[in-house]
Structures are given as C-alpha cells and as structure tokens.
C-alpha cells in the first residue's frame, strides 16, 4: 500500500535513508520539514505493516524533481523499486509536464531502473555529489 508520509513513519524513512545513502542521507528534521512544503509529494510503501520504501519529489513550475527513491536493503530485488517509480510517474503525470532527477554515475542499478521506466539520460552534472562524483541527469516527459 502506498500512502502519504506522516510523522508516524519519519523514523523508518530516516533509517532507510541512512542505510541507502549513508552520509548523504536526509536527517529526520529534513524529512519532517519536507512535509511542510506544499509542493512536496512524499509517499511510503507499506508491506505487512512495515515501511519498505518511499519516494519524494518536488513539483516546481510544472516539473517534478525527484529527491529520493529508496527501498530498505532487506527488501531490495523484490520489485518494490519498480512499483515506487511507476507510482511516482502516474502521480506526477497528473500535475507535471516532465519528471527529472540526478543519479550517481556509479549507481548503475538505479540508472537501469529509471531507464526501464522510460526515463532518458540527457546529460551529466560534473562533480554533482560532494564535489567528487558526477550526476547523471534523467528526464521523463509526461506530455506529448
């Protein structure tokens, strides 16, 4: 079940952030502050009463910018990442003309997931991550 992030799930989302993104993880405070932004969509995927993953995006000027998509490591390779991406696309299509994100150049698994969902690689942001690793730019056009 996908549902809107509420304060009840902040600790679980923060733990997934920590496990998936290490020192780049959003803090509980950052996650909580995103709930206050009217342009932020943040949903969690619940399976058997447990948060297994989530996605977050900002809708700014009619474009959806993906902040994070993550699945708890113990639940990876079960199709949850695909479910999250597909749900994000369906939701964003209703409010945005395109969806964009950057992904680490070293994160081949995420790149394949986005490409499988229909995202197109359009460029590179040199040293985007911590001024050391390039970010691969992806776009998904939701309109014509």
PDB file of N, CA, C and O in Angstrom, residues 70-118:
ATOM      1  N   UNK A  70      13.894   5.162  -2.521  1.00  0.00           N
ATOM      2  CA  UNK A  70      14.724   4.185  -1.810  1.00  0.00           C
ATOM      3  C   UNK A  70      13.881   3.020  -1.325  1.00  0.00           C
ATOM      4  O   UNK A  70      12.710   3.173  -0.980  1.00  0.00           O
ATOM      5  N   UNK A  71      14.537   1.869  -1.281  1.00  0.00           N
ATOM      6  CA  UNK A  71      13.944   0.643  -0.750  1.00  0.00           C
ATOM      7  C   UNK A  71      14.906   0.110   0.306  1.00  0.00           C
ATOM      8  O   UNK A  71      16.124   0.062   0.078  1.00  0.00           O
ATOM      9  N   UNK A  72      14.363  -0.280   1.446  1.00  0.00           N
ATOM     10  CA  UNK A  72      15.188  -0.849   2.513  1.00  0.00           C
ATOM     11  C   UNK A  72      16.017  -1.996   1.933  1.00  0.00           C
ATOM     12  O   UNK A  72      15.488  -2.825   1.182  1.00  0.00           O
ATOM     13  N   UNK A  73      17.314  -2.056   2.267  1.00  0.00           N
ATOM     14  CA  UNK A  73      18.188  -3.098   1.693  1.00  0.00           C
ATOM     15  C   UNK A  73      17.648  -4.520   1.828  1.00  0.00           C
ATOM     16  O   UNK A  73      17.802  -5.327   0.911  1.00  0.00           O
ATOM     17  N   UNK A  74      16.979  -4.828   2.928  1.00  0.00           N
ATOM     18  CA  UNK A  74      16.470  -6.200   3.081  1.00  0.00           C
ATOM     19  C   UNK A  74      15.263  -6.481   2.180  1.00  0.00           C
ATOM     20  O   UNK A  74      14.849  -7.626   2.033  1.00  0.00           O
ATOM     21  N   UNK A  75      14.719  -5.440   1.551  1.00  0.00           N
ATOM     22  CA  UNK A  75      13.569  -5.611   0.658  1.00  0.00           C
ATOM     23  C   UNK A  75      13.906  -5.305  -0.805  1.00  0.00           C
ATOM     24  O   UNK A  75      13.005  -5.240  -1.643  1.00  0.00           O
ATOM     25  N   UNK A  76      15.172  -5.107  -1.092  1.00  0.00           N
ATOM     26  CA  UNK A  76      15.563  -4.832  -2.473  1.00  0.00           C
ATOM     27  C   UNK A  76      15.483  -6.105  -3.314  1.00  0.00           C
ATOM     28  O   UNK A  76      15.465  -7.214  -2.789  1.00  0.00           O
ATOM     29  N   UNK A  77      15.401  -5.917  -4.619  1.00  0.00           N
ATOM     30  CA  UNK A  77      15.289  -7.016  -5.588  1.00  0.00           C
ATOM     31  C   UNK A  77      13.991  -7.807  -5.453  1.00  0.00           C
ATOM     32  O   UNK A  77      13.953  -8.995  -5.751  1.00  0.00           O
ATOM     33  N   UNK A  78      12.947  -7.132  -5.007  1.00  0.00           N
ATOM     34  CA  UNK A  78      11.626  -7.753  -4.895  1.00  0.00           C
ATOM     35  C   UNK A  78      10.588  -7.015  -5.743  1.00  0.00           C
ATOM     36  O   UNK A  78       9.400  -7.280  -5.630  1.00  0.00           O
ATOM     37  N   UNK A  79      11.037  -6.053  -6.543  1.00  0.00           N
ATOM     38  CA  UNK A  79      10.134  -5.306  -7.398  1.00  0.00           C
ATOM     39  C   UNK A  79       9.568  -4.048  -6.772  1.00  0.00           C
ATOM     40  O   UNK A  79       8.800  -3.328  -7.414  1.00  0.00           O
ATOM     41  N   UNK A  80       9.953  -3.737  -5.542  1.00  0.00           N
ATOM     42  CA  UNK A  80       9.407  -2.553  -4.874  1.00  0.00           C
ATOM     43  C   UNK A  80       9.915  -1.251  -5.498  1.00  0.00           C
ATOM     44  O   UNK A  80       9.178  -0.270  -5.566  1.00  0.00           O
ATOM     45  N   UNK A  81      11.157  -1.235  -5.946  1.00  0.00           N
ATOM     46  CA  UNK A  81      11.691  -0.042  -6.604  1.00  0.00           C
ATOM     47  C   UNK A  81      10.895   0.285  -7.861  1.00  0.00           C
ATOM     48  O   UNK A  81      10.535   1.443  -8.103  1.00  0.00           O
ATOM     49  N   UNK A  82      10.599  -0.732  -8.644  1.00  0.00           N
ATOM     50  CA  UNK A  82       9.796  -0.553  -9.862  1.00  0.00           C
ATOM     51  C   UNK A  82       8.400  -0.054  -9.507  1.00  0.00           C
ATOM     52  O   UNK A  82       7.875   0.859 -10.144  1.00  0.00           O
ATOM     53  N   UNK A  83       7.809  -0.636  -8.472  1.00  0.00           N
ATOM     54  CA  UNK A  83       6.472  -0.197  -8.036  1.00  0.00           C
ATOM     55  C   UNK A  83       6.501   1.275  -7.620  1.00  0.00           C
ATOM     56  O   UNK A  83       5.610   2.046  -7.995  1.00  0.00           O
ATOM     57  N   UNK A  84       7.532   1.661  -6.883  1.00  0.00           N
ATOM     58  CA  UNK A  84       7.635   3.059  -6.446  1.00  0.00           C
ATOM     59  C   UNK A  84       7.795   4.008  -7.631  1.00  0.00           C
ATOM     60  O   UNK A  84       7.108   5.032  -7.706  1.00  0.00           O
ATOM     61  N   UNK A  85       8.686   3.676  -8.547  1.00  0.00           N
ATOM     62  CA  UNK A  85       8.920   4.540  -9.716  1.00  0.00           C
ATOM     63  C   UNK A  85       7.649   4.652 -10.553  1.00  0.00           C
ATOM     64  O   UNK A  85       7.257   5.752 -10.964  1.00  0.00           O
ATOM     65  N   UNK A  86       6.997   3.527 -10.817  1.00  0.00           N
ATOM     66  CA  UNK A  86       5.769   3.562 -11.626  1.00  0.00           C
ATOM     67  C   UNK A  86       4.669   4.377 -10.945  1.00  0.00           C
ATOM     68  O   UNK A  86       3.944   5.130 -11.607  1.00  0.00           O
ATOM     69  N   UNK A  87       4.551   4.251  -9.629  1.00  0.00           N
ATOM     70  CA  UNK A  87       3.548   5.026  -8.894  1.00  0.00           C
ATOM     71  C   UNK A  87       3.886   6.509  -8.920  1.00  0.00           C
ATOM     72  O   UNK A  87       2.996   7.352  -9.094  1.00  0.00           O
ATOM     73  N   UNK A  88       5.160   6.831  -8.754  1.00  0.00           N
ATOM     74  CA  UNK A  88       5.597   8.225  -8.822  1.00  0.00           C
ATOM     75  C   UNK A  88       5.254   8.816 -10.180  1.00  0.00           C
ATOM     76  O   UNK A  88       4.705   9.920 -10.260  1.00  0.00           O
ATOM     77  N   UNK A  89       5.557   8.089 -11.247  1.00  0.00           N
ATOM     78  CA  UNK A  89       5.270   8.580 -12.598  1.00  0.00           C
ATOM     79  C   UNK A  89       3.770   8.832 -12.766  1.00  0.00           C
ATOM     80  O   UNK A  89       3.367   9.889 -13.259  1.00  0.00           O
ATOM     81  N   UNK A  90       2.940   7.891 -12.353  1.00  0.00           N
ATOM     82  CA  UNK A  90       1.495   8.046 -12.515  1.00  0.00           C
ATOM     83  C   UNK A  90       0.981   9.251 -11.745  1.00  0.00           C
ATOM     84  O   UNK A  90       0.143  10.002 -12.241  1.00  0.00           O
ATOM     85  N   UNK A  91       1.482   9.448 -10.540  1.00  0.00           N
ATOM     86  CA  UNK A  91       1.049  10.596  -9.733  1.00  0.00           C
ATOM     87  C   UNK A  91       1.548  11.903 -10.350  1.00  0.00           C
ATOM     88  O   UNK A  91       0.797  12.866 -10.488  1.00  0.00           O
ATOM     89  N   UNK A  92       2.830  11.952 -10.724  1.00  0.00           N
ATOM     90  CA  UNK A  92       3.418  13.179 -11.274  1.00  0.00           C
ATOM     91  C   UNK A  92       2.792  13.566 -12.611  1.00  0.00           C
ATOM     92  O   UNK A  92       2.687  14.754 -12.924  1.00  0.00           O
ATOM     93  N   UNK A  93       2.375  12.584 -13.402  1.00  0.00           N
ATOM     94  CA  UNK A  93       1.758  12.868 -14.699  1.00  0.00           C
ATOM     95  C   UNK A  93       0.529  13.766 -14.562  1.00  0.00           C
ATOM     96  O   UNK A  93       0.194  14.512 -15.475  1.00  0.00           O
ATOM     97  N   UNK A  94      -0.131  13.688 -13.425  1.00  0.00           N
ATOM     98  CA  UNK A  94      -1.350  14.463 -13.204  1.00  0.00           C
ATOM     99  C   UNK A  94      -1.062  15.924 -12.905  1.00  0.00           C
ATOM    100  O   UNK A  94      -1.966  16.750 -12.948  1.00  0.00           O
ATOM    101  N   UNK A  95       0.195  16.254 -12.600  1.00  0.00           N
ATOM    102  CA  UNK A  95       0.494  17.617 -12.175  1.00  0.00           C
ATOM    103  C   UNK A  95       1.741  18.223 -12.802  1.00  0.00           C
ATOM    104  O   UNK A  95       2.044  19.382 -12.550  1.00  0.00           O
ATOM    105  N   UNK A  96       2.466  17.461 -13.597  1.00  0.00           N
ATOM    106  CA  UNK A  96       3.731  17.966 -14.138  1.00  0.00           C
ATOM    107  C   UNK A  96       3.887  17.580 -15.603  1.00  0.00           C
ATOM    108  O   UNK A  96       3.400  16.541 -16.035  1.00  0.00           O
ATOM    109  N   UNK A  97       4.592  18.415 -16.347  1.00  0.00           N
ATOM    110  CA  UNK A  97       4.817  18.137 -17.762  1.00  0.00           C
ATOM    111  C   UNK A  97       6.060  17.278 -17.986  1.00  0.00           C
ATOM    112  O   UNK A  97       6.250  16.735 -19.070  1.00  0.00           O
ATOM    113  N   UNK A  98       6.894  17.175 -16.956  1.00  0.00           N
ATOM    114  CA  UNK A  98       8.102  16.348 -17.056  1.00  0.00           C
ATOM    115  C   UNK A  98       8.572  15.988 -15.654  1.00  0.00           C
ATOM    116  O   UNK A  98       8.192  16.633 -14.674  1.00  0.00           O
ATOM    117  N   UNK A  99       9.396  14.949 -15.598  1.00  0.00           N
ATOM    118  CA  UNK A  99       9.986  14.496 -14.333  1.00  0.00           C
ATOM    119  C   UNK A  99      11.491  14.434 -14.550  1.00  0.00           C
ATOM    120  O   UNK A  99      11.948  13.962 -15.592  1.00  0.00           O
ATOM    121  N   UNK A 100      12.246  14.907 -13.573  1.00  0.00           N
ATOM    122  CA  UNK A 100      13.695  14.902 -13.717  1.00  0.00           C
ATOM    123  C   UNK A 100      14.370  14.486 -12.414  1.00  0.00           C
ATOM    124  O   UNK A 100      13.753  14.529 -11.344  1.00  0.00           O
ATOM    125  N   UNK A 101      15.620  14.099 -12.542  1.00  0.00           N
ATOM    126  CA  UNK A 101      16.425  13.725 -11.390  1.00  0.00           C
ATOM    127  C   UNK A 101      17.879  13.616 -11.799  1.00  0.00           C
ATOM    128  O   UNK A 101      18.202  13.599 -12.990  1.00  0.00           O
ATOM    129  N   UNK A 102      18.746  13.551 -10.786  1.00  0.00           N
ATOM    130  CA  UNK A 102      20.135  13.168 -10.991  1.00  0.00           C
ATOM    131  C   UNK A 102      20.355  11.888 -10.207  1.00  0.00           C
ATOM    132  O   UNK A 102      19.754  11.685  -9.153  1.00  0.00           O
ATOM    133  N   UNK A 103      21.234  11.048 -10.738  1.00  0.00           N
ATOM    134  CA  UNK A 103      21.618   9.816 -10.050  1.00  0.00           C
ATOM    135  C   UNK A 103      23.132   9.692 -10.148  1.00  0.00           C
ATOM    136  O   UNK A 103      23.730  10.106 -11.152  1.00  0.00           O
ATOM    137  N   UNK A 104      23.740   9.158  -9.110  1.00  0.00           N
ATOM    138  CA  UNK A 104      25.198   8.992  -9.119  1.00  0.00           C
ATOM    139  C   UNK A 104      25.636   8.183 -10.334  1.00  0.00           C
ATOM    140  O   UNK A 104      25.002   7.186 -10.682  1.00  0.00           O
ATOM    141  N   UNK A 105      26.733   8.601 -10.937  1.00  0.00           N
ATOM    142  CA  UNK A 105      27.268   7.878 -12.098  1.00  0.00           C
ATOM    143  C   UNK A 105      27.595   6.436 -11.741  1.00  0.00           C
ATOM    144  O   UNK A 105      27.499   5.542 -12.592  1.00  0.00           O
ATOM    145  N   UNK A 106      27.948   6.178 -10.487  1.00  0.00           N
ATOM    146  CA  UNK A 106      28.299   4.819 -10.057  1.00  0.00           C
ATOM    147  C   UNK A 106      27.078   3.954  -9.746  1.00  0.00           C
ATOM    148  O   UNK A 106      27.203   2.742  -9.583  1.00  0.00           O
ATOM    149  N   UNK A 107      25.887   4.545  -9.676  1.00  0.00           N
ATOM    150  CA  UNK A 107      24.692   3.799  -9.291  1.00  0.00           C
ATOM    151  C   UNK A 107      24.001   3.217 -10.533  1.00  0.00           C
ATOM    152  O   UNK A 107      22.948   3.669 -10.966  1.00  0.00           O
ATOM    153  N   UNK A 108      24.613   2.203 -11.070  1.00  0.00           N
ATOM    154  CA  UNK A 108      24.132   1.558 -12.306  1.00  0.00           C
ATOM    155  C   UNK A 108      22.764   0.917 -12.097  1.00  0.00           C
ATOM    156  O   UNK A 108      21.910   0.960 -12.988  1.00  0.00           O
ATOM    157  N   UNK A 109      22.537   0.342 -10.926  1.00  0.00           N
ATOM    158  CA  UNK A 109      21.242  -0.306 -10.657  1.00  0.00           C
ATOM    159  C   UNK A 109      20.107   0.717 -10.769  1.00  0.00           C
ATOM    160  O   UNK A 109      19.087   0.455 -11.405  1.00  0.00           O
ATOM    161  N   UNK A 110      20.287   1.894 -10.156  1.00  0.00           N
ATOM    162  CA  UNK A 110      19.249   2.933 -10.236  1.00  0.00           C
ATOM    163  C   UNK A 110      19.085   3.422 -11.666  1.00  0.00           C
ATOM    164  O   UNK A 110      17.959   3.637 -12.132  1.00  0.00           O
ATOM    165  N   UNK A 111      20.188   3.587 -12.381  1.00  0.00           N
ATOM    166  CA  UNK A 111      20.093   4.041 -13.768  1.00  0.00           C
ATOM    167  C   UNK A 111      19.279   3.064 -14.607  1.00  0.00           C
ATOM    168  O   UNK A 111      18.418   3.481 -15.394  1.00  0.00           O
ATOM    169  N   UNK A 112      19.515   1.779 -14.428  1.00  0.00           N
ATOM    170  CA  UNK A 112      18.754   0.767 -15.175  1.00  0.00           C
ATOM    171  C   UNK A 112      17.278   0.810 -14.810  1.00  0.00           C
ATOM    172  O   UNK A 112      16.413   0.648 -15.676  1.00  0.00           O
ATOM    173  N   UNK A 113      16.986   1.030 -13.531  1.00  0.00           N
ATOM    174  CA  UNK A 113      15.603   1.114 -13.076  1.00  0.00           C
ATOM    175  C   UNK A 113      14.889   2.291 -13.744  1.00  0.00           C
ATOM    176  O   UNK A 113      13.778   2.145 -14.259  1.00  0.00           O
ATOM    177  N   UNK A 114      15.537   3.460 -13.763  1.00  0.00           N
ATOM    178  CA  UNK A 114      14.934   4.628 -14.383  1.00  0.00           C
ATOM    179  C   UNK A 114      14.772   4.440 -15.892  1.00  0.00           C
ATOM    180  O   UNK A 114      13.742   4.792 -16.465  1.00  0.00           O
ATOM    181  N   UNK A 115      15.773   3.884 -16.543  1.00  0.00           N
ATOM    182  CA  UNK A 115      15.691   3.663 -17.983  1.00  0.00           C
ATOM    183  C   UNK A 115      14.582   2.670 -18.324  1.00  0.00           C
ATOM    184  O   UNK A 115      13.847   2.868 -19.294  1.00  0.00           O
ATOM    185  N   UNK A 116      14.446   1.637 -17.525  1.00  0.00           N
ATOM    186  CA  UNK A 116      13.378   0.652 -17.737  1.00  0.00           C
ATOM    187  C   UNK A 116      11.995   1.311 -17.623  1.00  0.00           C
ATOM    188  O   UNK A 116      11.052   0.928 -18.317  1.00  0.00           O
ATOM    189  N   UNK A 117      11.892   2.323 -16.754  1.00  0.00           N
ATOM    190  CA  UNK A 117      10.616   3.027 -16.555  1.00  0.00           C
ATOM    191  C   UNK A 117      10.349   4.078 -17.624  1.00  0.00           C
ATOM    192  O   UNK A 117       9.289   4.680 -17.643  1.00  0.00           O
ATOM    193  N   UNK A 118      11.328   4.324 -18.525  1.00  0.00           N
ATOM    194  CA  UNK A 118      11.109   5.268 -19.612  1.00  0.00           C
ATOM    195  C   UNK A 118      11.844   6.591 -19.485  1.00  0.00           C
ATOM    196  O   UNK A 118      11.651   7.482 -20.312  1.00  0.00           O
TER     197      UNK A 118
END
